[in-house]
Short mmCIF file of C-alpha atoms in Angstrom, two decimals:
data_model
loop_
_atom_site.label_atom_id
_atom_site.label_comp_id
_atom_site.label_asym_id
_atom_site.label_seq_id
_atom_site.Cartn_x
_atom_site.Cartn_y
_atom_site.Cartn_z
CA MET A 10 -0.19 -0.08 0.16
CA THR A 11 1.38 3.46 -0.80
CA MET A 12 2.72 5.95 1.53
CA MET A 13 3.06 9.71 1.42
CA LYS A 14 5.36 12.62 0.13
CA PHE A 15 6.18 14.70 2.90
CA ASN A 16 7.00 18.39 3.17
CA LYS A 17 10.64 19.37 2.87
CA ASN A 18 10.55 22.12 5.47
CA PHE A 19 9.56 19.96 8.56
CA PHE A 20 12.71 17.70 7.61
CA LEU A 21 15.04 20.91 7.21
CA PHE A 22 14.07 21.93 10.52
CA VAL A 23 14.73 18.48 12.03
CA GLY A 24 17.63 17.99 9.96
CA CYS A 25 19.46 21.25 10.81
CA CYS A 26 19.54 19.54 14.36
CA ILE A 27 20.27 16.01 13.42
CA TYR A 28 21.95 15.67 10.16
CA LEU A 29 23.68 17.76 7.17
CA SER A 30 21.99 20.81 6.03
CA SER A 31 22.84 20.37 2.53
CA HIS A 32 20.45 17.42 2.10
CA SER A 33 16.92 17.73 0.91
CA THR A 34 14.09 15.55 1.71
CA SER A 35 10.54 15.07 0.17
CA ALA A 36 9.62 11.94 2.25
CA PHE A 37 10.93 10.24 5.24
CA LEU A 38 8.63 10.92 8.20
CA PHE A 39 5.53 9.00 8.67
CA LYS A 40 3.25 11.34 10.08
CA THR A 41 3.22 15.06 9.90
CA ARG A 42 0.32 17.72 9.32
CA GLN A 43 2.88 19.80 7.12
CA SER A 44 2.30 17.65 4.08
CA THR A 45 0.42 18.72 1.05
CA ALA A 46 0.00 15.22 -0.47
CA PRO A 47 -3.43 13.49 0.07
CA SER A 48 -1.55 10.22 1.04
CA LEU A 49 -2.64 7.30 3.18
CA THR A 50 -1.54 8.56 6.13
CA ARG A 51 -2.59 12.28 5.76
CA CYS A 52 -6.08 11.21 4.80
CA TYR A 53 -6.27 9.16 8.05
CA GLU A 54 -5.05 12.14 9.94
CA LYS A 55 -7.51 14.27 8.30
CA ARG A 56 -10.38 12.18 9.29
CA THR A 57 -9.45 11.82 12.84
CA SER A 58 -8.76 15.55 13.26
CA LYS A 59 -12.40 16.22 12.66
CA THR A 60 -13.59 13.92 15.53
CA LYS A 61 -13.04 14.56 19.26
CA LYS A 62 -10.84 12.03 21.04
CA GLY A 63 -12.56 8.78 21.73
CA SER A 64 -15.72 9.85 19.81
CA GLY A 65 -14.95 8.58 16.31
CA LYS A 66 -15.73 5.54 14.33
CA GLY A 67 -14.04 2.68 16.09
CA PHE A 68 -13.46 -0.91 14.88
CA GLY A 69 -16.42 -2.12 13.07
CA SER A 70 -18.95 0.63 13.81
CA ALA A 71 -19.27 2.30 10.60
CA PRO A 72 -22.84 3.66 9.58
CA ALA A 73 -25.07 1.40 7.55
CA SER A 74 -23.87 2.76 4.37
CA THR A 75 -22.47 6.01 2.92
CA THR A 76 -22.92 7.84 -0.29
CA PRO A 77 -20.01 9.95 -0.49
CA VAL A 78 -20.76 11.62 -4.06
CA MET A 79 -20.56 15.39 -4.24
CA THR A 80 -21.95 16.53 -7.51
CA SER A 81 -20.12 19.91 -7.50
CA PHE A 82 -16.68 18.07 -7.02
CA PRO A 83 -14.48 18.54 -10.09
CA TYR A 84 -14.04 14.81 -10.67
CA ALA A 85 -11.26 14.35 -13.46
CA GLY A 86 -12.39 11.24 -15.23
CA THR A 87 -15.34 8.77 -15.46
CA ILE A 88 -15.03 7.29 -12.12
CA ARG A 89 -17.51 8.37 -9.43
CA PRO A 90 -17.88 7.22 -5.78
CA GLY A 91 -20.78 4.70 -5.40
CA GLN A 92 -22.58 3.60 -2.11
CA GLN A 93 -20.45 1.69 0.48
CA THR A 94 -21.54 -1.12 2.66
CA PRO A 95 -20.81 -1.07 6.60
CA GLN A 96 -17.41 -1.33 7.86
CA LYS A 97 -16.64 -5.15 8.64
CA THR A 98 -15.86 -6.44 11.73
CA VAL A 99 -13.00 -9.17 12.70
CA PRO A 100 -13.51 -11.96 15.22
CA ALA A 101 -11.91 -11.45 18.71
CA HIS A 102 -9.97 -14.33 18.67
CA ILE A 103 -7.76 -13.11 15.58
CA PRO A 104 -4.59 -11.37 16.47
CA GLN A 105 -5.12 -7.62 15.57
CA PRO A 106 -2.63 -4.66 14.70
CA ASP A 107 -2.32 -1.85 17.24
CA TYR A 108 -4.72 0.29 15.38
CA ALA A 109 -7.51 -2.17 14.84
CA LYS A 110 -9.75 -0.75 17.55
CA THR A 111 -8.84 2.91 17.54
CA GLY A 112 -8.10 3.61 13.99
CA ARG A 113 -4.44 5.09 15.23
CA PRO A 114 -1.29 3.07 14.90
CA ALA A 115 0.55 3.39 18.45
CA ALA A 116 4.26 1.83 17.25
CA GLN A 117 6.78 4.26 16.62
CA ARG A 118 8.73 4.30 13.70
CA PRO A 119 12.33 5.54 13.20
CA LEU A 120 12.86 9.30 13.01
CA LEU A 121 15.84 9.28 10.45
CA PRO A 122 15.13 7.73 7.06
CA TRP A 123 18.34 5.55 6.83
CA ILE A 124 17.65 3.66 10.22
CA ILE A 125 16.13 0.83 8.81
CA GLU A 126 15.20 -2.59 10.88
CA PRO A 127 16.97 -5.88 9.58
CA LYS A 128 14.39 -8.44 10.35
CA THR A 129 15.49 -11.66 12.61
CA PRO A 130 15.07 -15.33 11.04
CA GLU A 131 11.93 -15.44 13.18
CA GLN A 132 10.59 -12.44 11.80
CA ILE A 133 11.43 -13.38 8.18
CA GLN A 134 9.50 -16.45 8.67
CA ALA A 135 6.49 -14.81 9.73
CA MET A 136 6.79 -12.29 6.98
CA ARG A 137 7.09 -15.25 4.49
CA THR A 138 3.69 -16.66 6.05
CA ALA A 139 1.95 -13.20 5.92
CA GLY A 140 3.28 -12.74 2.45
CA ARG A 141 2.23 -15.93 0.90
CA LEU A 142 -1.49 -15.58 2.32
CA ALA A 143 -1.58 -11.97 0.87
CA ARG A 144 -0.63 -13.59 -2.71
CA GLN A 145 -3.22 -16.08 -2.49
CA VAL A 146 -6.00 -13.63 -1.41
CA LEU A 147 -4.66 -11.20 -4.21
CA ASP A 148 -5.03 -14.22 -6.78
CA MET A 149 -8.37 -15.02 -5.43
CA ALA A 150 -9.67 -11.55 -5.78
CA GLY A 151 -8.23 -11.36 -9.46
CA ARG A 152 -10.26 -14.32 -10.46
CA MET A 153 -13.23 -12.35 -9.40
CA VAL A 154 -12.64 -9.40 -11.78
CA ALA A 155 -15.27 -9.27 -14.46
CA PRO A 156 -18.00 -7.04 -16.05
CA GLY A 157 -20.85 -6.72 -13.68
CA VAL A 158 -18.78 -7.56 -10.41
CA THR A 159 -18.64 -4.90 -7.92
CA THR A 160 -15.48 -3.51 -6.18
CA ASP A 161 -17.52 -4.15 -2.85
CA GLU A 162 -18.11 -7.83 -3.70
CA ILE A 163 -14.34 -8.42 -4.21
CA ASP A 164 -13.93 -6.55 -0.71
CA GLN A 165 -16.34 -9.19 0.96
CA ALA A 166 -14.56 -12.05 -0.48
CA VAL A 167 -11.28 -10.67 0.44
CA HIS A 168 -12.32 -10.05 3.94
CA GLU A 169 -13.80 -13.47 4.40
CA MET A 170 -10.60 -15.29 2.98
CA ILE A 171 -8.42 -13.35 5.35
CA ILE A 172 -10.40 -13.93 8.33
CA LYS A 173 -10.83 -17.79 7.49
CA ASN A 174 -7.09 -17.91 7.55
CA ASN A 175 -6.80 -16.47 11.22
CA ALA A 176 -5.46 -13.25 9.93
CA TYR A 177 -6.52 -9.50 9.70
CA PRO A 178 -7.11 -7.33 6.58
CA SER A 179 -4.32 -4.56 7.35
CA PRO A 180 -6.25 -1.43 5.69
CA LEU A 181 -9.30 -2.11 7.91
CA ASN A 182 -9.40 0.85 10.25
CA TYR A 183 -5.86 1.88 9.72
CA HIS A 184 -6.01 5.69 10.16
CA ARG A 185 -9.98 4.78 10.10
CA TYR A 186 -9.79 3.29 6.19
CA PRO A 187 -13.25 1.77 6.04
CA LYS A 188 -12.46 -1.33 3.84
CA SER A 189 -10.28 -4.38 3.67
CA CYS A 190 -8.56 -3.88 0.75
CA CYS A 191 -8.09 -1.05 -1.97
CA THR A 192 -9.68 -1.25 -5.58
CA SER A 193 -8.20 1.56 -7.81
CA VAL A 194 -10.08 1.59 -11.40
CA ASN A 195 -8.90 3.32 -14.46
CA GLU A 196 -7.86 6.95 -13.48
CA VAL A 197 -7.83 6.07 -9.77
CA ILE A 198 -4.03 6.20 -8.81
CA CYS A 199 -4.40 4.60 -5.29
CA HIS A 200 -6.49 4.15 -2.14
CA GLY A 201 -9.80 3.55 -4.10
CA ILE A 202 -12.54 2.64 -1.79
CA PRO A 203 -14.60 -0.58 -2.76
CA ASP A 204 -18.37 0.38 -3.49
CA ASP A 205 -21.37 -0.75 -5.56
CA ARG A 206 -20.04 0.29 -9.10
CA PRO A 207 -20.28 -2.86 -11.29
CA LEU A 208 -16.96 -3.21 -13.15
CA GLN A 209 -17.03 -2.68 -17.01
CA ALA A 210 -15.52 -4.43 -19.91
CA GLY A 211 -12.21 -2.52 -20.68
CA ASP A 212 -11.65 -1.37 -17.24
CA ILE A 213 -8.26 -1.78 -15.48
CA ILE A 214 -8.06 -2.12 -11.90
CA ASN A 215 -5.45 -2.36 -9.24
CA LEU A 216 -6.24 -4.70 -6.37
CA ASP A 217 -4.16 -3.69 -3.38
CA ILE A 218 -3.89 -6.42 -0.43
CA THR A 219 -2.27 -6.53 2.76
CA VAL A 220 -2.88 -8.98 5.59
CA TYR A 221 -1.75 -9.03 9.20
CA LYS A 222 -0.59 -12.42 10.28
CA ASP A 223 1.70 -13.72 12.87
CA GLY A 224 2.36 -10.25 13.94
CA HIS A 225 3.62 -9.15 10.59
CA HIS A 226 2.09 -7.51 7.29
CA GLY A 227 2.47 -8.91 3.70
CA ASP A 228 1.52 -6.11 1.36
CA CYS A 229 1.11 -6.62 -2.62
CA SER A 230 -0.72 -5.32 -5.50
CA GLU A 231 -1.15 -6.17 -9.09
CA MET A 232 -3.20 -4.84 -12.17
CA PHE A 233 -6.35 -6.95 -13.80
CA VAL A 234 -7.98 -6.15 -17.15
CA VAL A 235 -12.05 -6.49 -16.83
CA GLY A 236 -12.99 -8.90 -19.35
CA GLY A 237 -9.69 -9.85 -20.53
CA GLU A 238 -9.30 -6.97 -23.10
CA CYS A 239 -8.49 -3.35 -23.09
CA ASP A 240 -7.56 -0.53 -25.73
CA ASP A 241 -4.07 -0.61 -26.97
CA ALA A 242 -3.07 2.63 -24.99
CA SER A 243 -4.25 0.92 -21.79
CA ARG A 244 -2.30 -2.24 -22.70
CA ASP A 245 0.98 -0.31 -23.33
CA LEU A 246 0.60 1.52 -20.23
CA LEU A 247 0.28 -1.79 -18.29
CA GLN A 248 3.35 -3.19 -19.97
CA THR A 249 5.56 -0.18 -19.44
CA THR A 250 4.54 -0.20 -15.75
CA TYR A 251 5.28 -3.78 -15.26
CA ASP A 252 8.76 -3.56 -16.87
CA ALA A 253 9.52 -0.52 -14.63
CA TRP A 254 8.65 -2.06 -11.54
CA LEU A 255 10.70 -5.21 -12.38
CA LEU A 256 13.72 -3.08 -13.43
CA ALA A 257 13.74 -1.65 -9.86
CA CYS A 258 13.16 -4.81 -8.20
CA GLN A 259 15.88 -6.75 -10.14
CA TYR A 260 18.47 -3.74 -8.92
CA VAL A 261 17.92 -4.68 -5.43
CA LYS A 262 20.88 -6.41 -3.56
CA PRO A 263 22.97 -5.58 -0.55
CA ASP A 264 25.07 -2.33 -0.34
CA ARG A 265 23.17 -0.58 -3.21
CA TYR A 266 21.16 2.76 -2.24
CA TYR A 267 17.49 2.91 -1.95
CA LYS A 268 17.45 6.46 -3.70
CA ASP A 269 18.66 4.95 -6.94
CA LEU A 270 15.63 2.90 -7.38
CA GLY A 271 13.69 6.00 -8.47
CA ALA A 272 15.75 7.02 -11.45
CA LEU A 273 15.63 3.36 -12.94
CA ILE A 274 11.62 3.58 -13.04
CA GLU A 275 11.59 7.35 -14.15
CA ASP A 276 13.89 6.90 -16.99
CA HIS A 277 12.22 3.89 -18.32
CA VAL A 278 8.64 5.31 -18.18
CA VAL A 279 9.53 8.95 -19.35
CA ALA A 280 10.95 7.61 -22.62
CA LYS A 281 8.01 5.86 -23.27
CA GLY A 282 5.74 9.17 -22.84
CA TYR A 283 4.57 8.25 -19.11
CA SER A 284 4.97 10.07 -15.93
CA THR A 285 5.56 8.67 -12.56
CA VAL A 286 3.71 9.84 -9.42
CA LYS A 287 5.85 11.69 -6.85
CA GLY A 288 3.11 12.25 -4.11
CA PHE A 289 3.11 8.56 -3.03
CA CYS A 290 5.87 6.21 -2.24
CA GLY A 291 6.54 2.59 -1.22
CA HIS A 292 7.79 1.92 2.21
CA GLY A 293 9.21 -0.56 4.64
CA VAL A 294 6.94 -3.30 6.21
CA GLY A 295 7.27 -5.69 8.97
CA SER A 296 5.40 -5.67 12.30
CA ILE A 297 4.73 -2.10 11.37
CA PHE A 298 2.55 -1.36 8.28
CA HIS A 299 4.36 1.53 7.12
CA THR A 300 7.89 2.34 8.03
CA THR A 301 11.41 2.97 6.80
CA PRO A 302 12.84 3.19 4.09
CA ASN A 303 10.74 5.25 1.85
CA ILE A 304 10.88 4.09 -1.69
CA LEU A 305 10.35 7.15 -4.29
CA HIS A 306 9.64 6.08 -7.65
CA TYR A 307 11.41 9.03 -9.23
CA ARG A 308 14.82 10.43 -9.74
CA ASN A 309 16.04 11.69 -6.34
CA ASN A 310 19.09 12.13 -3.93
CA GLU A 311 17.16 11.75 -0.86
CA PRO A 312 18.85 10.00 2.30
CA ASN A 313 16.92 6.97 2.61
CA GLY A 314 19.60 4.46 3.39
CA GLN A 315 21.56 1.58 1.97
CA MET A 316 20.33 -1.96 1.34
CA ALA A 317 21.19 -4.68 3.50
CA PRO A 318 20.20 -8.43 4.21
CA GLY A 319 16.95 -8.73 6.29
CA HIS A 320 15.17 -5.58 5.08
CA THR A 321 11.70 -5.78 4.04
CA PHE A 322 10.05 -3.19 2.02
CA THR A 323 7.75 -2.51 -0.98
CA ILE A 324 8.28 -1.18 -4.55
CA GLU A 325 5.17 0.00 -5.86
CA PRO A 326 5.30 2.54 -8.69
CA MET A 327 2.09 4.46 -9.96
CA ILE A 328 2.55 5.31 -13.56
CA CYS A 329 0.29 7.64 -15.45
CA GLN A 330 -0.72 8.12 -19.38
CA GLY A 331 -0.75 12.10 -18.93
CA SER A 332 0.04 14.07 -15.84
CA ALA A 333 1.24 12.45 -12.56
CA LYS A 334 -0.35 15.12 -10.57
CA HIS A 335 -3.06 13.90 -8.29
CA LEU A 336 -6.57 14.95 -7.36
CA SER A 337 -7.85 13.87 -3.78
CA TRP A 338 -11.53 13.00 -3.57
CA PRO A 339 -13.77 14.38 -0.76
CA ASP A 340 -13.64 11.11 0.79
CA ASP A 341 -10.11 11.92 1.96
CA TRP A 342 -8.88 8.78 0.51
CA THR A 343 -9.32 8.35 -3.05
CA ALA A 344 -6.48 9.84 -5.21
CA THR A 345 -6.96 10.10 -9.10
CA THR A 346 -4.97 11.78 -12.03
CA VAL A 347 -5.98 15.29 -12.55
CA ASP A 348 -6.56 14.79 -16.05
CA GLY A 349 -8.64 11.59 -16.12
CA GLY A 350 -5.77 9.56 -17.72
CA ARG A 351 -5.47 6.21 -16.61
CA SER A 352 -2.87 4.94 -14.03
CA ALA A 353 -1.22 1.47 -13.24
CA GLN A 354 0.54 0.20 -10.38
CA PHE A 355 2.25 -3.09 -9.19
CA GLU A 356 3.54 -4.00 -5.71
CA HIS A 357 5.66 -6.75 -3.78
CA THR A 358 6.77 -6.90 -0.18
CA LEU A 359 10.41 -7.56 -0.82
CA LEU A 360 13.15 -9.06 1.24
CA ILE A 361 16.93 -8.62 0.80
CA THR A 362 18.86 -11.76 0.97
CA PRO A 363 22.85 -11.91 1.03
CA ASP A 364 22.80 -12.91 -2.62
CA GLY A 365 20.09 -10.56 -3.77
CA VAL A 366 16.31 -10.27 -3.37
CA GLU A 367 13.31 -12.32 -2.91
CA ALA A 368 9.58 -11.55 -3.37
CA LEU A 369 7.96 -12.42 -0.25
CA THR A 370 4.37 -12.03 -1.95
CA GLY A 371 5.63 -13.72 -5.12
CA LYS A 372 3.42 -15.72 -7.47
CA THR A 373 2.77 -19.59 -6.94
CA GLU A 374 2.24 -22.34 -9.20
CA ASP A 375 -1.43 -21.49 -8.91
CA SER A 376 -1.26 -17.86 -9.72
CA PRO A 377 -2.59 -16.63 -13.25
CA LEU A 378 0.13 -15.52 -15.78
CA GLN A 379 -0.90 -12.20 -17.03
CA PHE A 380 -0.04 -10.86 -20.65
CA TRP A 381 2.62 -8.29 -19.38
CA GLU A 382 4.55 -11.45 -17.89
CA ARG A 383 4.41 -13.06 -21.17
CA GLU A 384 5.41 -10.22 -23.25
CA SER A 385 8.14 -8.55 -20.80
CA LYS A 386 11.47 -7.52 -22.53
CA VAL A 387 12.80 -7.33 -18.88
CA HIS A 388 11.85 -10.55 -17.60
CA LEU A 389 9.81 -13.65 -19.12
CA GLY A 390 7.35 -15.40 -17.08
CA ILE A 391 6.49 -14.93 -13.21
CA TRP A 392 9.40 -13.12 -11.35
CA LEU A 393 10.18 -13.99 -7.65
CA GLY A 394 13.51 -12.49 -7.21
CA THR A 395 17.11 -12.79 -7.93
CA SER A 396 18.53 -14.80 -5.09
CA LYS A 397 19.65 -18.33 -6.00
CA ASP A 398 16.73 -19.96 -4.28
CA ALA A 399 14.00 -17.44 -5.94
CA VAL A 400 15.65 -18.15 -9.41
CA GLU A 401 15.37 -21.98 -9.00
CA LYS A 402 11.96 -21.72 -8.14
CA GLN A 403 10.54 -19.29 -10.46
CA THR A 404 12.54 -21.07 -13.53
CA LYS A 405 10.80 -24.26 -12.40
CA ILE A 406 7.38 -22.83 -12.61
CA ASN A 407 7.78 -21.01 -15.71
CA ARG A 408 9.14 -24.03 -17.40
CA GLU A 409 6.61 -26.72 -15.85
CA LYS A 410 3.54 -24.53 -15.29
CA HIS A 411 3.65 -21.99 -18.08
CA GLY A 412 5.78 -23.61 -20.68
CA LEU A 413 8.18 -20.85 -21.01
CA GLY A 414 12.01 -21.60 -21.76
CA VAL A 415 13.77 -19.16 -19.33
#
């Protein structure tokens, strides 16, 4: 799930006290009012700020339904908010993150952007479990994508599958987000709220799934084409976004710098006529949903740290057909392109290993193979990482399952 871009002035104030004044920063703290970006974190804060302490919507206590349409709002594209069903509940016996009841995360994140927690073997095993479940839920939700199906129906199925596996849907009540997953259709860049709008043939949709299991989060997202066919422009957008994302994922290895990932993405997409969103970014993930490092998907020189074995984080570029500037809807969550152009995104939770990187939310033998994986010039077939174990596994699946001689 995406994170926010933060205000430079706040960091400069802190940086003058704690680091070299010559650095500039656009994203590293995880909660500040100074930001102008309508990010996941800031939107939750805006929602919280309107409510007296202790009186806000708690866990599972949303109104019966909401219809957040504002007819006077200058929506940029064709997507409009629909009706939302009540916020769902989670059985008390299922372990829950610290924000499940209050909507406010209590865990503290490192103040400095280059302080990154290396996971222990026990934590890594827990993240493998969470990541695998997140992948299985995402695959299930992807199979539901079809004309006439509503995103609310997908959210219901996502919620039920996660609960059935004794896990918690991480987005639910995180800073009071009302649903169990994010569903972003066409011009929606990120944080689309599931509602009663039926999907239409030719739509493209990003399904963003995060689960909390064994005390850790597994976070991933993927694009799907409604009805299996879309226009050529959307097809090229999807292929370009996927290839740019893979270029960044393949770059990951110990001792490299997180700041260098953005240039790989931006250079690839700009050369093909696309733009990369700067208002949202990838993030560290583990027992805390969003933490260091911040992963910026554009060329930058931010001091976001150096890669090392045991780091876990997401890469999740949002690529747009036209302008990469975003428009925040009145629901304080949904972010769309300002010109109505379509946007695409892919995401994995990644683990840095001594010999490369592994996708903890990587595809399995049962996962569908999408056209961009068959036609990619960066990597043919499913991609699971660059470590020895990941390469052996993906080669086996691609050959035996998908008939690809890679």
